[in-house]
């Protein structure tokens, strides 16, 4: 085969690999866009659900700690020595979700001011990437009442449906 035959093959397209046309590339990009549009919100909600689960587990652990605190001190607000339960040496171990030094915080746990010696409410306040979570801040009290503080209940039929979804 001489040089002119090889040159002719390349000019006619027989000697080179066939690439993708612009239309084929655009179809692939459109398909990826549609999949991302559908998948990304589901992915974000799945991540938020996992973080909420971690927060509810931490709330229950803090509630159990408060019950042990009560059994030792016969009150929720302070020790028999007069140290407030809100002191860093007491309730401070439950300060963030995840716990300190385990990554960025998604919730801050606080003990709402103890109004009486016999009651308490623990609140998980959203921070960072969870600020936009539709479930709002989660609460748990001395009677094991699970609640949440949200500005709206959009996307839920009623408050009970929202509570069931956010605490599952």
CSV table of N, CA and C in Angstrom, one decimal:
chain,number,residue,atom,x,y,z
A,1,UNK,N,0.8,-1.2,0.0
A,1,UNK,CA,0.0,0.0,0.0
A,1,UNK,C,0.9,1.2,0.0
A,2,UNK,N,0.6,2.1,-0.9
A,2,UNK,CA,1.5,3.3,-1.0
A,2,UNK,C,0.9,4.4,-0.1
A,3,UNK,N,1.7,5.5,0.0
A,3,UNK,CA,1.3,6.7,0.8
A,3,UNK,C,0.0,7.3,0.4
A,4,UNK,N,-0.2,7.4,-0.9
A,4,UNK,CA,-1.5,8.0,-1.4
A,4,UNK,C,-2.7,7.2,-1.0
A,5,UNK,N,-2.6,5.9,-0.9
A,5,UNK,CA,-3.7,5.0,-0.5
A,5,UNK,C,-4.0,5.3,1.0
A,6,UNK,N,-3.0,5.4,1.8
A,6,UNK,CA,-3.2,5.6,3.2
A,6,UNK,C,-3.8,7.0,3.4
A,7,UNK,N,-3.3,8.0,2.7
A,7,UNK,CA,-3.8,9.3,2.8
A,7,UNK,C,-5.3,9.4,2.4
A,8,UNK,N,-5.7,8.6,1.4
A,8,UNK,CA,-7.0,8.6,0.9
A,8,UNK,C,-7.9,7.9,2.0
A,9,UNK,N,-7.5,6.9,2.6
A,9,UNK,CA,-8.2,6.2,3.7
A,9,UNK,C,-8.6,7.1,4.8
A,10,UNK,N,-7.6,7.9,5.2
A,10,UNK,CA,-7.8,8.9,6.3
A,10,UNK,C,-8.8,10.0,5.9
A,11,UNK,N,-8.7,10.4,4.7
A,11,UNK,CA,-9.6,11.5,4.3
A,11,UNK,C,-11.0,11.0,4.2
A,12,UNK,N,-11.2,9.7,3.9
A,12,UNK,CA,-12.5,9.2,3.8
A,12,UNK,C,-13.1,8.6,5.1
A,13,UNK,N,-12.3,8.7,6.1
A,13,UNK,CA,-12.7,8.3,7.4
A,13,UNK,C,-12.6,6.8,7.8
A,14,UNK,N,-11.9,6.0,6.9
A,14,UNK,CA,-11.8,4.6,7.2
A,14,UNK,C,-10.6,4.3,8.1
A,15,UNK,N,-9.7,5.2,8.2
A,15,UNK,CA,-8.5,4.8,8.9
A,15,UNK,C,-8.4,5.4,10.3
A,16,UNK,N,-9.5,6.1,10.8
A,16,UNK,CA,-9.4,6.7,12.1
A,16,UNK,C,-10.6,6.2,12.9
A,17,UNK,N,-10.5,6.3,14.3
A,17,UNK,CA,-11.6,5.9,15.1
A,17,UNK,C,-12.7,6.9,15.1
A,18,UNK,N,-13.9,6.4,15.2
A,18,UNK,CA,-15.1,7.3,15.2
A,18,UNK,C,-15.3,7.8,16.6
A,19,UNK,N,-15.4,9.2,16.7
A,19,UNK,CA,-15.7,9.8,18.0
A,19,UNK,C,-17.1,10.1,18.2
A,20,UNK,N,-17.5,10.8,19.3
A,20,UNK,CA,-18.8,11.1,19.6
A,20,UNK,C,-19.2,12.4,18.9
A,21,UNK,N,-20.4,12.5,18.4
A,21,UNK,CA,-20.8,13.7,17.8
A,21,UNK,C,-21.3,14.7,19.0
A,22,UNK,N,-21.5,15.9,18.7
A,22,UNK,CA,-21.9,16.9,19.6
A,22,UNK,C,-23.3,16.5,20.2
A,23,UNK,N,-24.2,16.0,19.4
A,23,UNK,CA,-25.5,15.7,19.8
A,23,UNK,C,-25.5,14.5,20.8
A,24,UNK,N,-24.6,13.5,20.5
A,24,UNK,CA,-24.5,12.4,21.5
A,24,UNK,C,-23.9,12.9,22.8
A,25,UNK,N,-23.0,13.8,22.8
A,25,UNK,CA,-22.5,14.3,24.1
A,25,UNK,C,-23.5,15.1,24.8
A,26,UNK,N,-24.3,15.9,24.1
A,26,UNK,CA,-25.4,16.7,24.7
A,26,UNK,C,-26.5,15.7,25.3
A,27,UNK,N,-26.8,14.6,24.7
A,27,UNK,CA,-27.8,13.7,25.2
A,27,UNK,C,-27.2,13.1,26.5
A,28,UNK,N,-26.0,12.7,26.6
A,28,UNK,CA,-25.4,12.2,27.8
A,28,UNK,C,-25.4,13.2,28.9
A,29,UNK,N,-25.1,14.4,28.6
A,29,UNK,CA,-25.1,15.5,29.6
A,29,UNK,C,-26.5,15.7,30.1
A,30,UNK,N,-27.5,15.7,29.3
A,30,UNK,CA,-28.9,15.9,29.7
A,30,UNK,C,-29.3,14.7,30.6
A,31,UNK,N,-29.0,13.5,30.3
A,31,UNK,CA,-29.3,12.4,31.1
A,31,UNK,C,-28.7,12.5,32.5
A,32,UNK,N,-27.4,12.9,32.5
A,32,UNK,CA,-26.7,13.1,33.8
A,32,UNK,C,-27.4,14.2,34.6
A,33,UNK,N,-27.8,15.2,33.9
A,33,UNK,CA,-28.5,16.3,34.6
A,33,UNK,C,-29.8,15.9,35.2
A,34,UNK,N,-30.6,15.1,34.5
A,34,UNK,CA,-31.9,14.6,35.0
A,34,UNK,C,-31.7,13.7,36.2
A,35,UNK,N,-30.7,12.8,36.1
A,35,UNK,CA,-30.4,11.9,37.2
A,35,UNK,C,-30.0,12.7,38.5
A,36,UNK,N,-29.1,13.7,38.3
A,36,UNK,CA,-28.7,14.5,39.4
A,36,UNK,C,-29.8,15.3,40.0
A,37,UNK,N,-30.7,15.8,39.2
A,37,UNK,CA,-31.8,16.6,39.7
A,37,UNK,C,-32.7,15.7,40.6
A,38,UNK,N,-32.9,14.5,40.2
A,38,UNK,CA,-33.7,13.5,40.9
A,38,UNK,C,-33.0,13.0,42.2
A,39,UNK,N,-31.8,12.6,42.0
A,39,UNK,CA,-31.0,12.0,43.0
A,39,UNK,C,-30.5,12.9,44.1
A,40,UNK,N,-30.0,14.1,43.8
A,40,UNK,CA,-29.4,14.9,44.8
A,40,UNK,C,-30.3,15.3,46.0
A,41,UNK,N,-31.5,15.7,45.8
A,41,UNK,CA,-32.4,15.9,47.0
A,41,UNK,C,-32.6,14.7,47.9
A,42,UNK,N,-32.7,13.5,47.2
A,42,UNK,CA,-32.9,12.3,48.0
A,42,UNK,C,-31.6,12.0,48.8
A,43,UNK,N,-30.5,12.3,48.2
A,43,UNK,CA,-29.2,12.1,48.9
A,43,UNK,C,-29.1,13.0,50.1
A,44,UNK,N,-29.5,14.3,49.9
A,44,UNK,CA,-29.4,15.3,51.0
A,44,UNK,C,-30.3,14.9,52.1
A,45,UNK,N,-31.5,14.4,51.8
A,45,UNK,CA,-32.5,14.0,52.9
A,45,UNK,C,-32.0,12.8,53.6
A,46,UNK,N,-31.4,11.9,52.9
A,46,UNK,CA,-30.8,10.7,53.5
A,46,UNK,C,-29.7,11.1,54.5
A,47,UNK,N,-28.8,12.0,54.1
A,47,UNK,CA,-27.8,12.5,55.0
A,47,UNK,C,-28.4,13.2,56.2
A,48,UNK,N,-29.4,14.0,56.0
A,48,UNK,CA,-30.1,14.7,57.1
A,48,UNK,C,-30.8,13.7,58.1
A,49,UNK,N,-31.4,12.7,57.5
A,49,UNK,CA,-32.0,11.6,58.3
A,49,UNK,C,-31.0,10.9,59.2
A,50,UNK,N,-29.8,10.6,58.7
A,50,UNK,CA,-28.8,10.0,59.5
A,50,UNK,C,-28.3,10.9,60.6
A,51,UNK,N,-28.2,12.2,60.3
A,51,UNK,CA,-27.8,13.1,61.4
A,51,UNK,C,-28.8,13.3,62.4
A,52,UNK,N,-30.1,13.3,62.0
A,52,UNK,CA,-31.2,13.4,63.0
A,52,UNK,C,-31.2,12.2,63.9
A,53,UNK,N,-31.0,11.0,63.3
A,53,UNK,CA,-31.0,9.8,64.1
A,53,UNK,C,-29.8,9.9,65.1
A,54,UNK,N,-28.7,10.4,64.7
A,54,UNK,CA,-27.6,10.6,65.7
A,54,UNK,C,-28.0,11.5,66.8
A,55,UNK,N,-28.7,12.6,66.4
A,55,UNK,CA,-29.1,13.6,67.4
A,55,UNK,C,-30.1,13.0,68.4
A,56,UNK,N,-31.1,12.2,67.9
A,56,UNK,CA,-32.1,11.6,68.8
A,56,UNK,C,-31.5,10.6,69.7
A,57,UNK,N,-30.5,9.9,69.2
A,57,UNK,CA,-29.8,8.9,70.1
A,57,UNK,C,-29.0,9.7,71.2
A,58,UNK,N,-28.4,10.8,70.9
A,58,UNK,CA,-27.7,11.6,71.9
A,58,UNK,C,-28.7,12.2,72.8
A,59,UNK,N,-29.9,12.6,72.4
A,59,UNK,CA,-30.9,13.1,73.3
A,59,UNK,C,-31.4,12.1,74.3
A,60,UNK,N,-31.6,10.9,73.8
A,60,UNK,CA,-32.0,9.8,74.7
A,60,UNK,C,-30.9,9.4,75.7
A,61,UNK,N,-29.6,9.4,75.3
A,61,UNK,CA,-28.5,9.2,76.2
A,61,UNK,C,-28.4,10.3,77.2
A,62,UNK,N,-28.6,11.6,76.8
A,62,UNK,CA,-28.6,12.7,77.8
A,62,UNK,C,-29.8,12.6,78.8
A,63,UNK,N,-31.0,12.1,78.3
A,63,UNK,CA,-32.1,11.9,79.1
A,63,UNK,C,-31.8,10.9,80.2
A,64,UNK,N,-31.2,9.8,79.8
A,64,UNK,CA,-30.9,8.7,80.7
A,64,UNK,C,-29.9,9.2,81.7
A,65,UNK,N,-28.9,10.0,81.3
A,65,UNK,CA,-28.0,10.6,82.2
A,65,UNK,C,-28.7,11.4,83.2
A,66,UNK,N,-29.6,12.2,82.8
A,66,UNK,CA,-30.4,13.1,83.7
A,66,UNK,C,-31.2,12.3,84.7
A,67,UNK,N,-31.7,11.2,84.3
A,67,UNK,CA,-32.4,10.3,85.2
A,67,UNK,C,-31.5,9.7,86.3
A,68,UNK,N,-30.3,9.3,85.9
A,68,UNK,CA,-29.3,8.9,86.9
A,68,UNK,C,-28.9,10.0,87.8
A,69,UNK,N,-28.7,11.2,87.2
A,69,UNK,CA,-28.4,12.4,88.0
A,69,UNK,C,-29.5,12.6,89.1
A,70,UNK,N,-30.7,12.5,88.7
A,70,UNK,CA,-31.9,12.7,89.6
A,70,UNK,C,-31.8,11.6,90.7
A,71,UNK,N,-31.5,10.3,90.4
A,71,UNK,CA,-31.5,9.3,91.4
A,71,UNK,C,-30.4,9.5,92.4
A,72,UNK,N,-29.4,10.1,92.0
A,72,UNK,CA,-28.3,10.4,92.9
A,72,UNK,C,-28.5,11.7,93.7
A,73,UNK,N,-29.2,12.7,93.2
A,73,UNK,CA,-29.3,14.0,93.8
A,73,UNK,C,-30.7,14.4,94.2
A,74,UNK,N,-31.7,13.6,93.8
A,74,UNK,CA,-33.1,13.8,94.1
A,74,UNK,C,-33.6,15.1,93.6
A,75,UNK,N,-33.0,15.6,92.5
A,75,UNK,CA,-33.4,16.8,91.8
A,75,UNK,C,-32.6,16.9,90.5
A,76,UNK,N,-33.2,17.6,89.5
A,76,UNK,CA,-32.5,17.8,88.2
A,76,UNK,C,-31.6,19.0,88.1
A,77,UNK,N,-31.8,20.0,88.9
A,77,UNK,CA,-31.1,21.2,88.7
A,77,UNK,C,-29.7,21.3,89.3
A,78,UNK,N,-29.4,20.6,90.3
A,78,UNK,CA,-28.0,20.7,90.9
A,78,UNK,C,-27.7,19.4,91.7
A,79,UNK,N,-26.4,19.3,92.0
A,79,UNK,CA,-26.0,18.1,92.8
A,79,UNK,C,-26.3,18.5,94.3
A,80,UNK,N,-26.1,17.5,95.1
A,80,UNK,CA,-26.3,17.7,96.5
A,80,UNK,C,-25.3,18.7,97.1
A,81,UNK,N,-24.1,18.8,96.4
A,81,UNK,CA,-23.1,19.8,96.8
A,81,UNK,C,-23.4,21.2,96.3
A,82,UNK,N,-24.4,21.4,95.5
A,82,UNK,CA,-24.8,22.7,94.9
A,82,UNK,C,-24.2,23.0,93.6
A,83,UNK,N,-23.5,22.1,92.9
A,83,UNK,CA,-23.1,22.3,91.5
A,83,UNK,C,-24.2,22.2,90.5
A,84,UNK,N,-24.4,23.2,89.7
A,84,UNK,CA,-25.5,23.2,88.8
A,84,UNK,C,-25.3,22.1,87.7
A,85,UNK,N,-26.4,21.5,87.3
A,85,UNK,CA,-26.3,20.5,86.3
A,85,UNK,C,-25.8,21.0,85.0
A,86,UNK,N,-26.0,22.3,84.8
A,86,UNK,CA,-25.5,22.9,83.5
A,86,UNK,C,-24.0,23.2,83.5
A,87,UNK,N,-23.3,23.0,84.6
A,87,UNK,CA,-21.9,23.2,84.6
A,87,UNK,C,-21.2,22.3,83.6
A,88,UNK,N,-20.1,22.7,83.1
A,88,UNK,CA,-19.4,21.9,82.1
A,88,UNK,C,-18.9,20.6,82.6
A,89,UNK,N,-18.7,20.5,83.9
A,89,UNK,CA,-18.3,19.2,84.5
A,89,UNK,C,-19.5,18.2,84.6
A,90,UNK,N,-20.7,18.7,84.4
A,90,UNK,CA,-21.9,17.8,84.5
A,90,UNK,C,-22.4,17.5,83.1
A,91,UNK,N,-23.3,18.3,82.6
A,91,UNK,CA,-24.0,18.0,81.4
A,91,UNK,C,-23.1,18.2,80.1
A,92,UNK,N,-22.0,18.8,80.3
A,92,UNK,CA,-21.1,19.3,79.2
A,92,UNK,C,-20.7,18.1,78.2
A,93,UNK,N,-20.7,16.9,78.7
A,93,UNK,CA,-20.3,15.8,77.8
A,93,UNK,C,-21.3,15.6,76.7
A,94,UNK,N,-22.5,16.2,76.8
A,94,UNK,CA,-23.5,16.0,75.7
A,94,UNK,C,-23.6,17.3,74.9
A,95,UNK,N,-22.6,18.1,74.8
A,95,UNK,CA,-22.7,19.4,74.2
A,95,UNK,C,-22.9,19.4,72.7
A,96,UNK,N,-22.4,18.5,71.9
A,96,UNK,CA,-22.6,18.5,70.5
A,96,UNK,C,-22.9,17.1,69.9
A,97,UNK,N,-23.5,17.1,68.7
A,97,UNK,CA,-23.7,15.9,67.9
A,97,UNK,C,-23.0,16.1,66.6
A,98,UNK,N,-22.0,15.3,66.2
A,98,UNK,CA,-21.4,14.3,67.0
A,98,UNK,C,-20.6,14.9,68.2
A,99,UNK,N,-20.2,14.0,69.1
A,99,UNK,CA,-19.4,14.5,70.3
A,99,UNK,C,-18.2,15.3,69.9
A,100,UNK,N,-17.7,16.2,70.8
A,100,UNK,CA,-16.5,17.0,70.4
A,100,UNK,C,-15.4,16.1,69.9
A,101,UNK,N,-14.6,16.7,69.0
A,101,UNK,CA,-13.4,16.1,68.4
A,101,UNK,C,-13.8,14.9,67.5
A,102,UNK,N,-15.0,14.8,67.1
A,102,UNK,CA,-15.4,13.7,66.1
A,102,UNK,C,-15.9,14.3,64.8
A,103,UNK,N,-15.6,15.5,64.5
A,103,UNK,CA,-16.0,16.1,63.3
A,103,UNK,C,-16.9,17.4,63.6
A,104,UNK,N,-17.3,18.0,62.5
A,104,UNK,CA,-18.1,19.2,62.6
A,104,UNK,C,-19.5,18.9,63.3
A,105,UNK,N,-19.9,19.8,64.1
A,105,UNK,CA,-21.2,19.7,64.8
A,105,UNK,C,-22.4,19.9,63.9
A,106,UNK,N,-23.4,19.1,64.0
A,106,UNK,CA,-24.6,19.3,63.3
A,106,UNK,C,-25.8,19.8,64.2
A,107,UNK,N,-25.6,19.5,65.5
A,107,UNK,CA,-26.5,19.9,66.6
A,107,UNK,C,-25.8,20.3,67.8
A,108,UNK,N,-26.3,21.3,68.5
A,108,UNK,CA,-25.7,21.6,69.9
A,108,UNK,C,-26.8,21.2,70.9
A,109,UNK,N,-26.4,20.4,71.9
A,109,UNK,CA,-27.4,20.0,72.9
A,109,UNK,C,-27.3,20.9,74.1
A,110,UNK,N,-28.4,21.4,74.5
A,110,UNK,CA,-28.5,22.3,75.7
A,110,UNK,C,-29.6,21.8,76.6
A,111,UNK,N,-29.4,22.1,77.8
A,111,UNK,CA,-30.4,21.8,78.8
A,111,UNK,C,-31.2,23.1,79.0
A,112,UNK,N,-32.5,23.1,78.6
A,112,UNK,CA,-33.2,24.3,78.8
A,112,UNK,C,-33.3,24.7,80.3
A,113,UNK,N,-33.4,25.9,80.6
A,113,UNK,CA,-33.3,26.3,82.1
A,113,UNK,C,-34.3,25.4,82.8
A,114,UNK,N,-33.8,24.8,83.9
A,114,UNK,CA,-34.7,24.0,84.7
A,114,UNK,C,-35.6,24.9,85.6
A,115,UNK,N,-36.9,24.8,85.3
A,115,UNK,CA,-37.8,25.7,86.0
A,115,UNK,C,-38.1,25.2,87.4
A,116,UNK,N,-38.1,23.9,87.6
A,116,UNK,CA,-38.3,23.4,88.9
A,116,UNK,C,-37.3,22.3,89.2
A,117,UNK,N,-37.2,21.8,90.4
A,117,UNK,CA,-36.3,20.7,90.7
A,117,UNK,C,-36.7,19.4,90.0
A,118,UNK,N,-37.9,19.3,89.6
A,118,UNK,CA,-38.4,18.0,89.1
A,118,UNK,C,-38.7,17.9,87.6
A,119,UNK,N,-38.2,18.9,86.8
A,119,UNK,CA,-38.5,18.8,85.4
A,119,UNK,C,-37.2,19.3,84.6
A,120,UNK,N,-37.2,18.8,83.4
A,120,UNK,CA,-36.1,19.3,82.5
A,120,UNK,C,-36.5,19.1,81.0
A,121,UNK,N,-35.9,19.8,80.1
A,121,UNK,CA,-36.1,19.7,78.7
A,121,UNK,C,-34.7,19.8,78.0
A,122,UNK,N,-34.4,18.8,77.2
A,122,UNK,CA,-33.1,18.9,76.5
A,122,UNK,C,-33.5,19.3,75.0
A,123,UNK,N,-32.7,20.2,74.5
A,123,UNK,CA,-32.9,20.7,73.2
A,123,UNK,C,-31.7,20.4,72.3
A,124,UNK,N,-31.9,19.9,71.1
A,124,UNK,CA,-30.9,19.7,70.1
A,124,UNK,C,-31.1,20.8,69.0
A,125,UNK,N,-30.3,21.8,69.1
A,125,UNK,CA,-30.4,23.0,68.2
A,125,UNK,C,-29.5,22.8,66.9
A,126,UNK,N,-30.1,22.9,65.7
A,126,UNK,CA,-29.4,22.7,64.5
A,126,UNK,C,-28.3,23.8,64.3
A,127,UNK,N,-27.2,23.3,63.8
A,127,UNK,CA,-26.1,24.2,63.4
A,127,UNK,C,-25.5,23.7,62.1
A,128,UNK,N,-24.7,24.6,61.5
A,128,UNK,CA,-24.0,24.2,60.2
A,128,UNK,C,-24.9,23.8,59.1
A,129,UNK,N,-24.6,22.6,58.5
A,129,UNK,CA,-25.3,22.2,57.3
A,129,UNK,C,-26.7,21.7,57.7
A,130,UNK,N,-27.1,21.6,58.9
A,130,UNK,CA,-28.4,21.2,59.3
A,130,UNK,C,-29.4,22.3,59.5
A,131,UNK,N,-28.9,23.5,59.4
A,131,UNK,CA,-29.8,24.7,59.6
A,131,UNK,C,-31.0,24.7,58.7
A,132,UNK,N,-30.9,24.2,57.5
A,132,UNK,CA,-32.0,24.2,56.6
A,132,UNK,C,-32.9,22.9,56.7
A,133,UNK,N,-32.7,22.1,57.7
A,133,UNK,CA,-33.4,20.8,57.9
A,133,UNK,C,-34.9,21.2,58.3
A,134,UNK,N,-35.8,20.6,57.6
A,134,UNK,CA,-37.2,20.9,57.8
A,134,UNK,C,-37.8,20.4,59.1
A,135,UNK,N,-37.1,19.6,59.8
A,135,UNK,CA,-37.6,19.1,61.1
A,135,UNK,C,-37.3,20.1,62.3
A,136,UNK,N,-36.5,21.0,62.1
A,136,UNK,CA,-36.2,22.0,63.1
A,136,UNK,C,-35.4,21.5,64.2
A,137,UNK,N,-35.5,22.1,65.4
A,137,UNK,CA,-34.8,21.7,66.6
A,137,UNK,C,-35.6,20.6,67.3
A,138,UNK,N,-34.9,19.6,67.8
A,138,UNK,CA,-35.5,18.5,68.5
A,138,UNK,C,-35.5,18.7,70.0
A,139,UNK,N,-36.5,18.2,70.7
A,139,UNK,CA,-36.6,18.3,72.2
A,139,UNK,C,-37.0,17.0,72.8
A,140,UNK,N,-36.6,16.8,74.0
A,140,UNK,CA,-37.0,15.6,74.8
A,140,UNK,C,-37.0,16.1,76.3
A,141,UNK,N,-38.1,15.7,77.0
A,141,UNK,CA,-38.2,16.2,78.3
A,141,UNK,C,-38.2,15.0,79.3
A,142,UNK,N,-38.4,15.4,80.6
A,142,UNK,CA,-38.4,14.4,81.7
A,142,UNK,C,-39.5,13.3,81.6
A,143,UNK,N,-40.5,13.6,80.9
A,143,UNK,CA,-41.6,12.6,80.7
A,143,UNK,C,-41.4,11.8,79.4
A,144,UNK,N,-40.3,11.9,78.8
A,144,UNK,CA,-40.0,11.2,77.5
A,144,UNK,C,-40.8,11.7,76.3
A,145,UNK,N,-41.3,13.0,76.4
A,145,UNK,CA,-42.1,13.5,75.3
A,145,UNK,C,-41.2,14.0,74.3
A,146,UNK,N,-41.3,13.5,73.1
A,146,UNK,CA,-40.5,13.8,72.0
A,146,UNK,C,-41.1,15.0,71.2
A,147,UNK,N,-40.4,16.0,71.0
A,147,UNK,CA,-40.9,17.2,70.3
A,147,UNK,C,-40.0,17.8,69.4
A,148,UNK,N,-40.4,18.8,68.7
A,148,UNK,CA,-39.5,19.6,67.9
A,148,UNK,C,-40.0,21.0,67.8
A,149,UNK,N,-39.1,21.9,67.4
A,149,UNK,CA,-39.4,23.3,67.3
A,149,UNK,C,-39.1,23.7,65.9
A,150,UNK,N,-40.1,23.9,65.1
A,150,UNK,CA,-39.9,24.3,63.7
A,150,UNK,C,-40.8,25.5,63.3
A,151,UNK,N,-40.3,26.3,62.4
A,151,UNK,CA,-41.1,27.4,62.0
A,151,UNK,C,-42.3,27.1,61.2
A,152,UNK,N,-42.2,26.0,60.4
A,152,UNK,CA,-43.3,25.6,59.6
A,152,UNK,C,-43.4,24.0,59.6
A,153,UNK,N,-44.5,23.5,59.2
A,153,UNK,CA,-44.6,22.1,59.1
A,153,UNK,C,-44.9,21.7,57.6
A,154,UNK,N,-44.3,22.5,56.7
A,154,UNK,CA,-44.5,22.3,55.3
A,154,UNK,C,-44.1,20.9,54.9
A,155,UNK,N,-44.9,20.3,54.0
A,155,UNK,CA,-44.6,19.0,53.6
A,155,UNK,C,-45.2,17.9,54.5
A,156,UNK,N,-45.8,18.3,55.6
A,156,UNK,CA,-46.4,17.3,56.5
A,156,UNK,C,-47.9,17.6,56.6
A,157,UNK,N,-48.6,16.5,56.8
A,157,UNK,CA,-50.1,16.6,56.9
A,157,UNK,C,-50.5,17.4,58.2
A,158,UNK,N,-49.8,17.2,59.3
A,158,UNK,CA,-50.1,17.8,60.5
A,158,UNK,C,-48.9,17.7,61.5
A,159,UNK,N,-49.0,18.2,62.7
A,159,UNK,CA,-47.9,18.2,63.6
A,159,UNK,C,-47.5,16.8,64.0
A,160,UNK,N,-48.5,15.9,64.2
A,160,UNK,CA,-48.2,14.5,64.6
A,160,UNK,C,-47.4,13.8,63.5
A,161,UNK,N,-47.8,14.1,62.2
A,161,UNK,CA,-47.1,13.4,61.1
A,161,UNK,C,-45.6,13.9,61.1
A,162,UNK,N,-45.5,15.2,61.3
A,162,UNK,CA,-44.1,15.8,61.4
A,162,UNK,C,-43.3,15.2,62.5
A,163,UNK,N,-43.9,15.0,63.7
A,163,UNK,CA,-43.2,14.4,64.8
A,163,UNK,C,-42.8,13.0,64.5
A,164,UNK,N,-43.7,12.2,63.9
A,164,UNK,CA,-43.4,10.9,63.6
A,164,UNK,C,-42.3,10.8,62.6
A,165,UNK,N,-42.3,11.6,61.6
A,165,UNK,CA,-41.2,11.6,60.6
A,165,UNK,C,-39.9,12.0,61.2
A,166,UNK,N,-39.9,13.1,62.0
A,166,UNK,CA,-38.6,13.6,62.5
A,166,UNK,C,-38.0,12.8,63.6
A,167,UNK,N,-38.8,12.0,64.3
A,167,UNK,CA,-38.3,11.2,65.4
A,167,UNK,C,-38.2,9.7,65.0
A,168,UNK,N,-38.3,9.3,63.7
A,168,UNK,CA,-38.2,7.9,63.4
A,168,UNK,C,-36.8,7.4,63.3
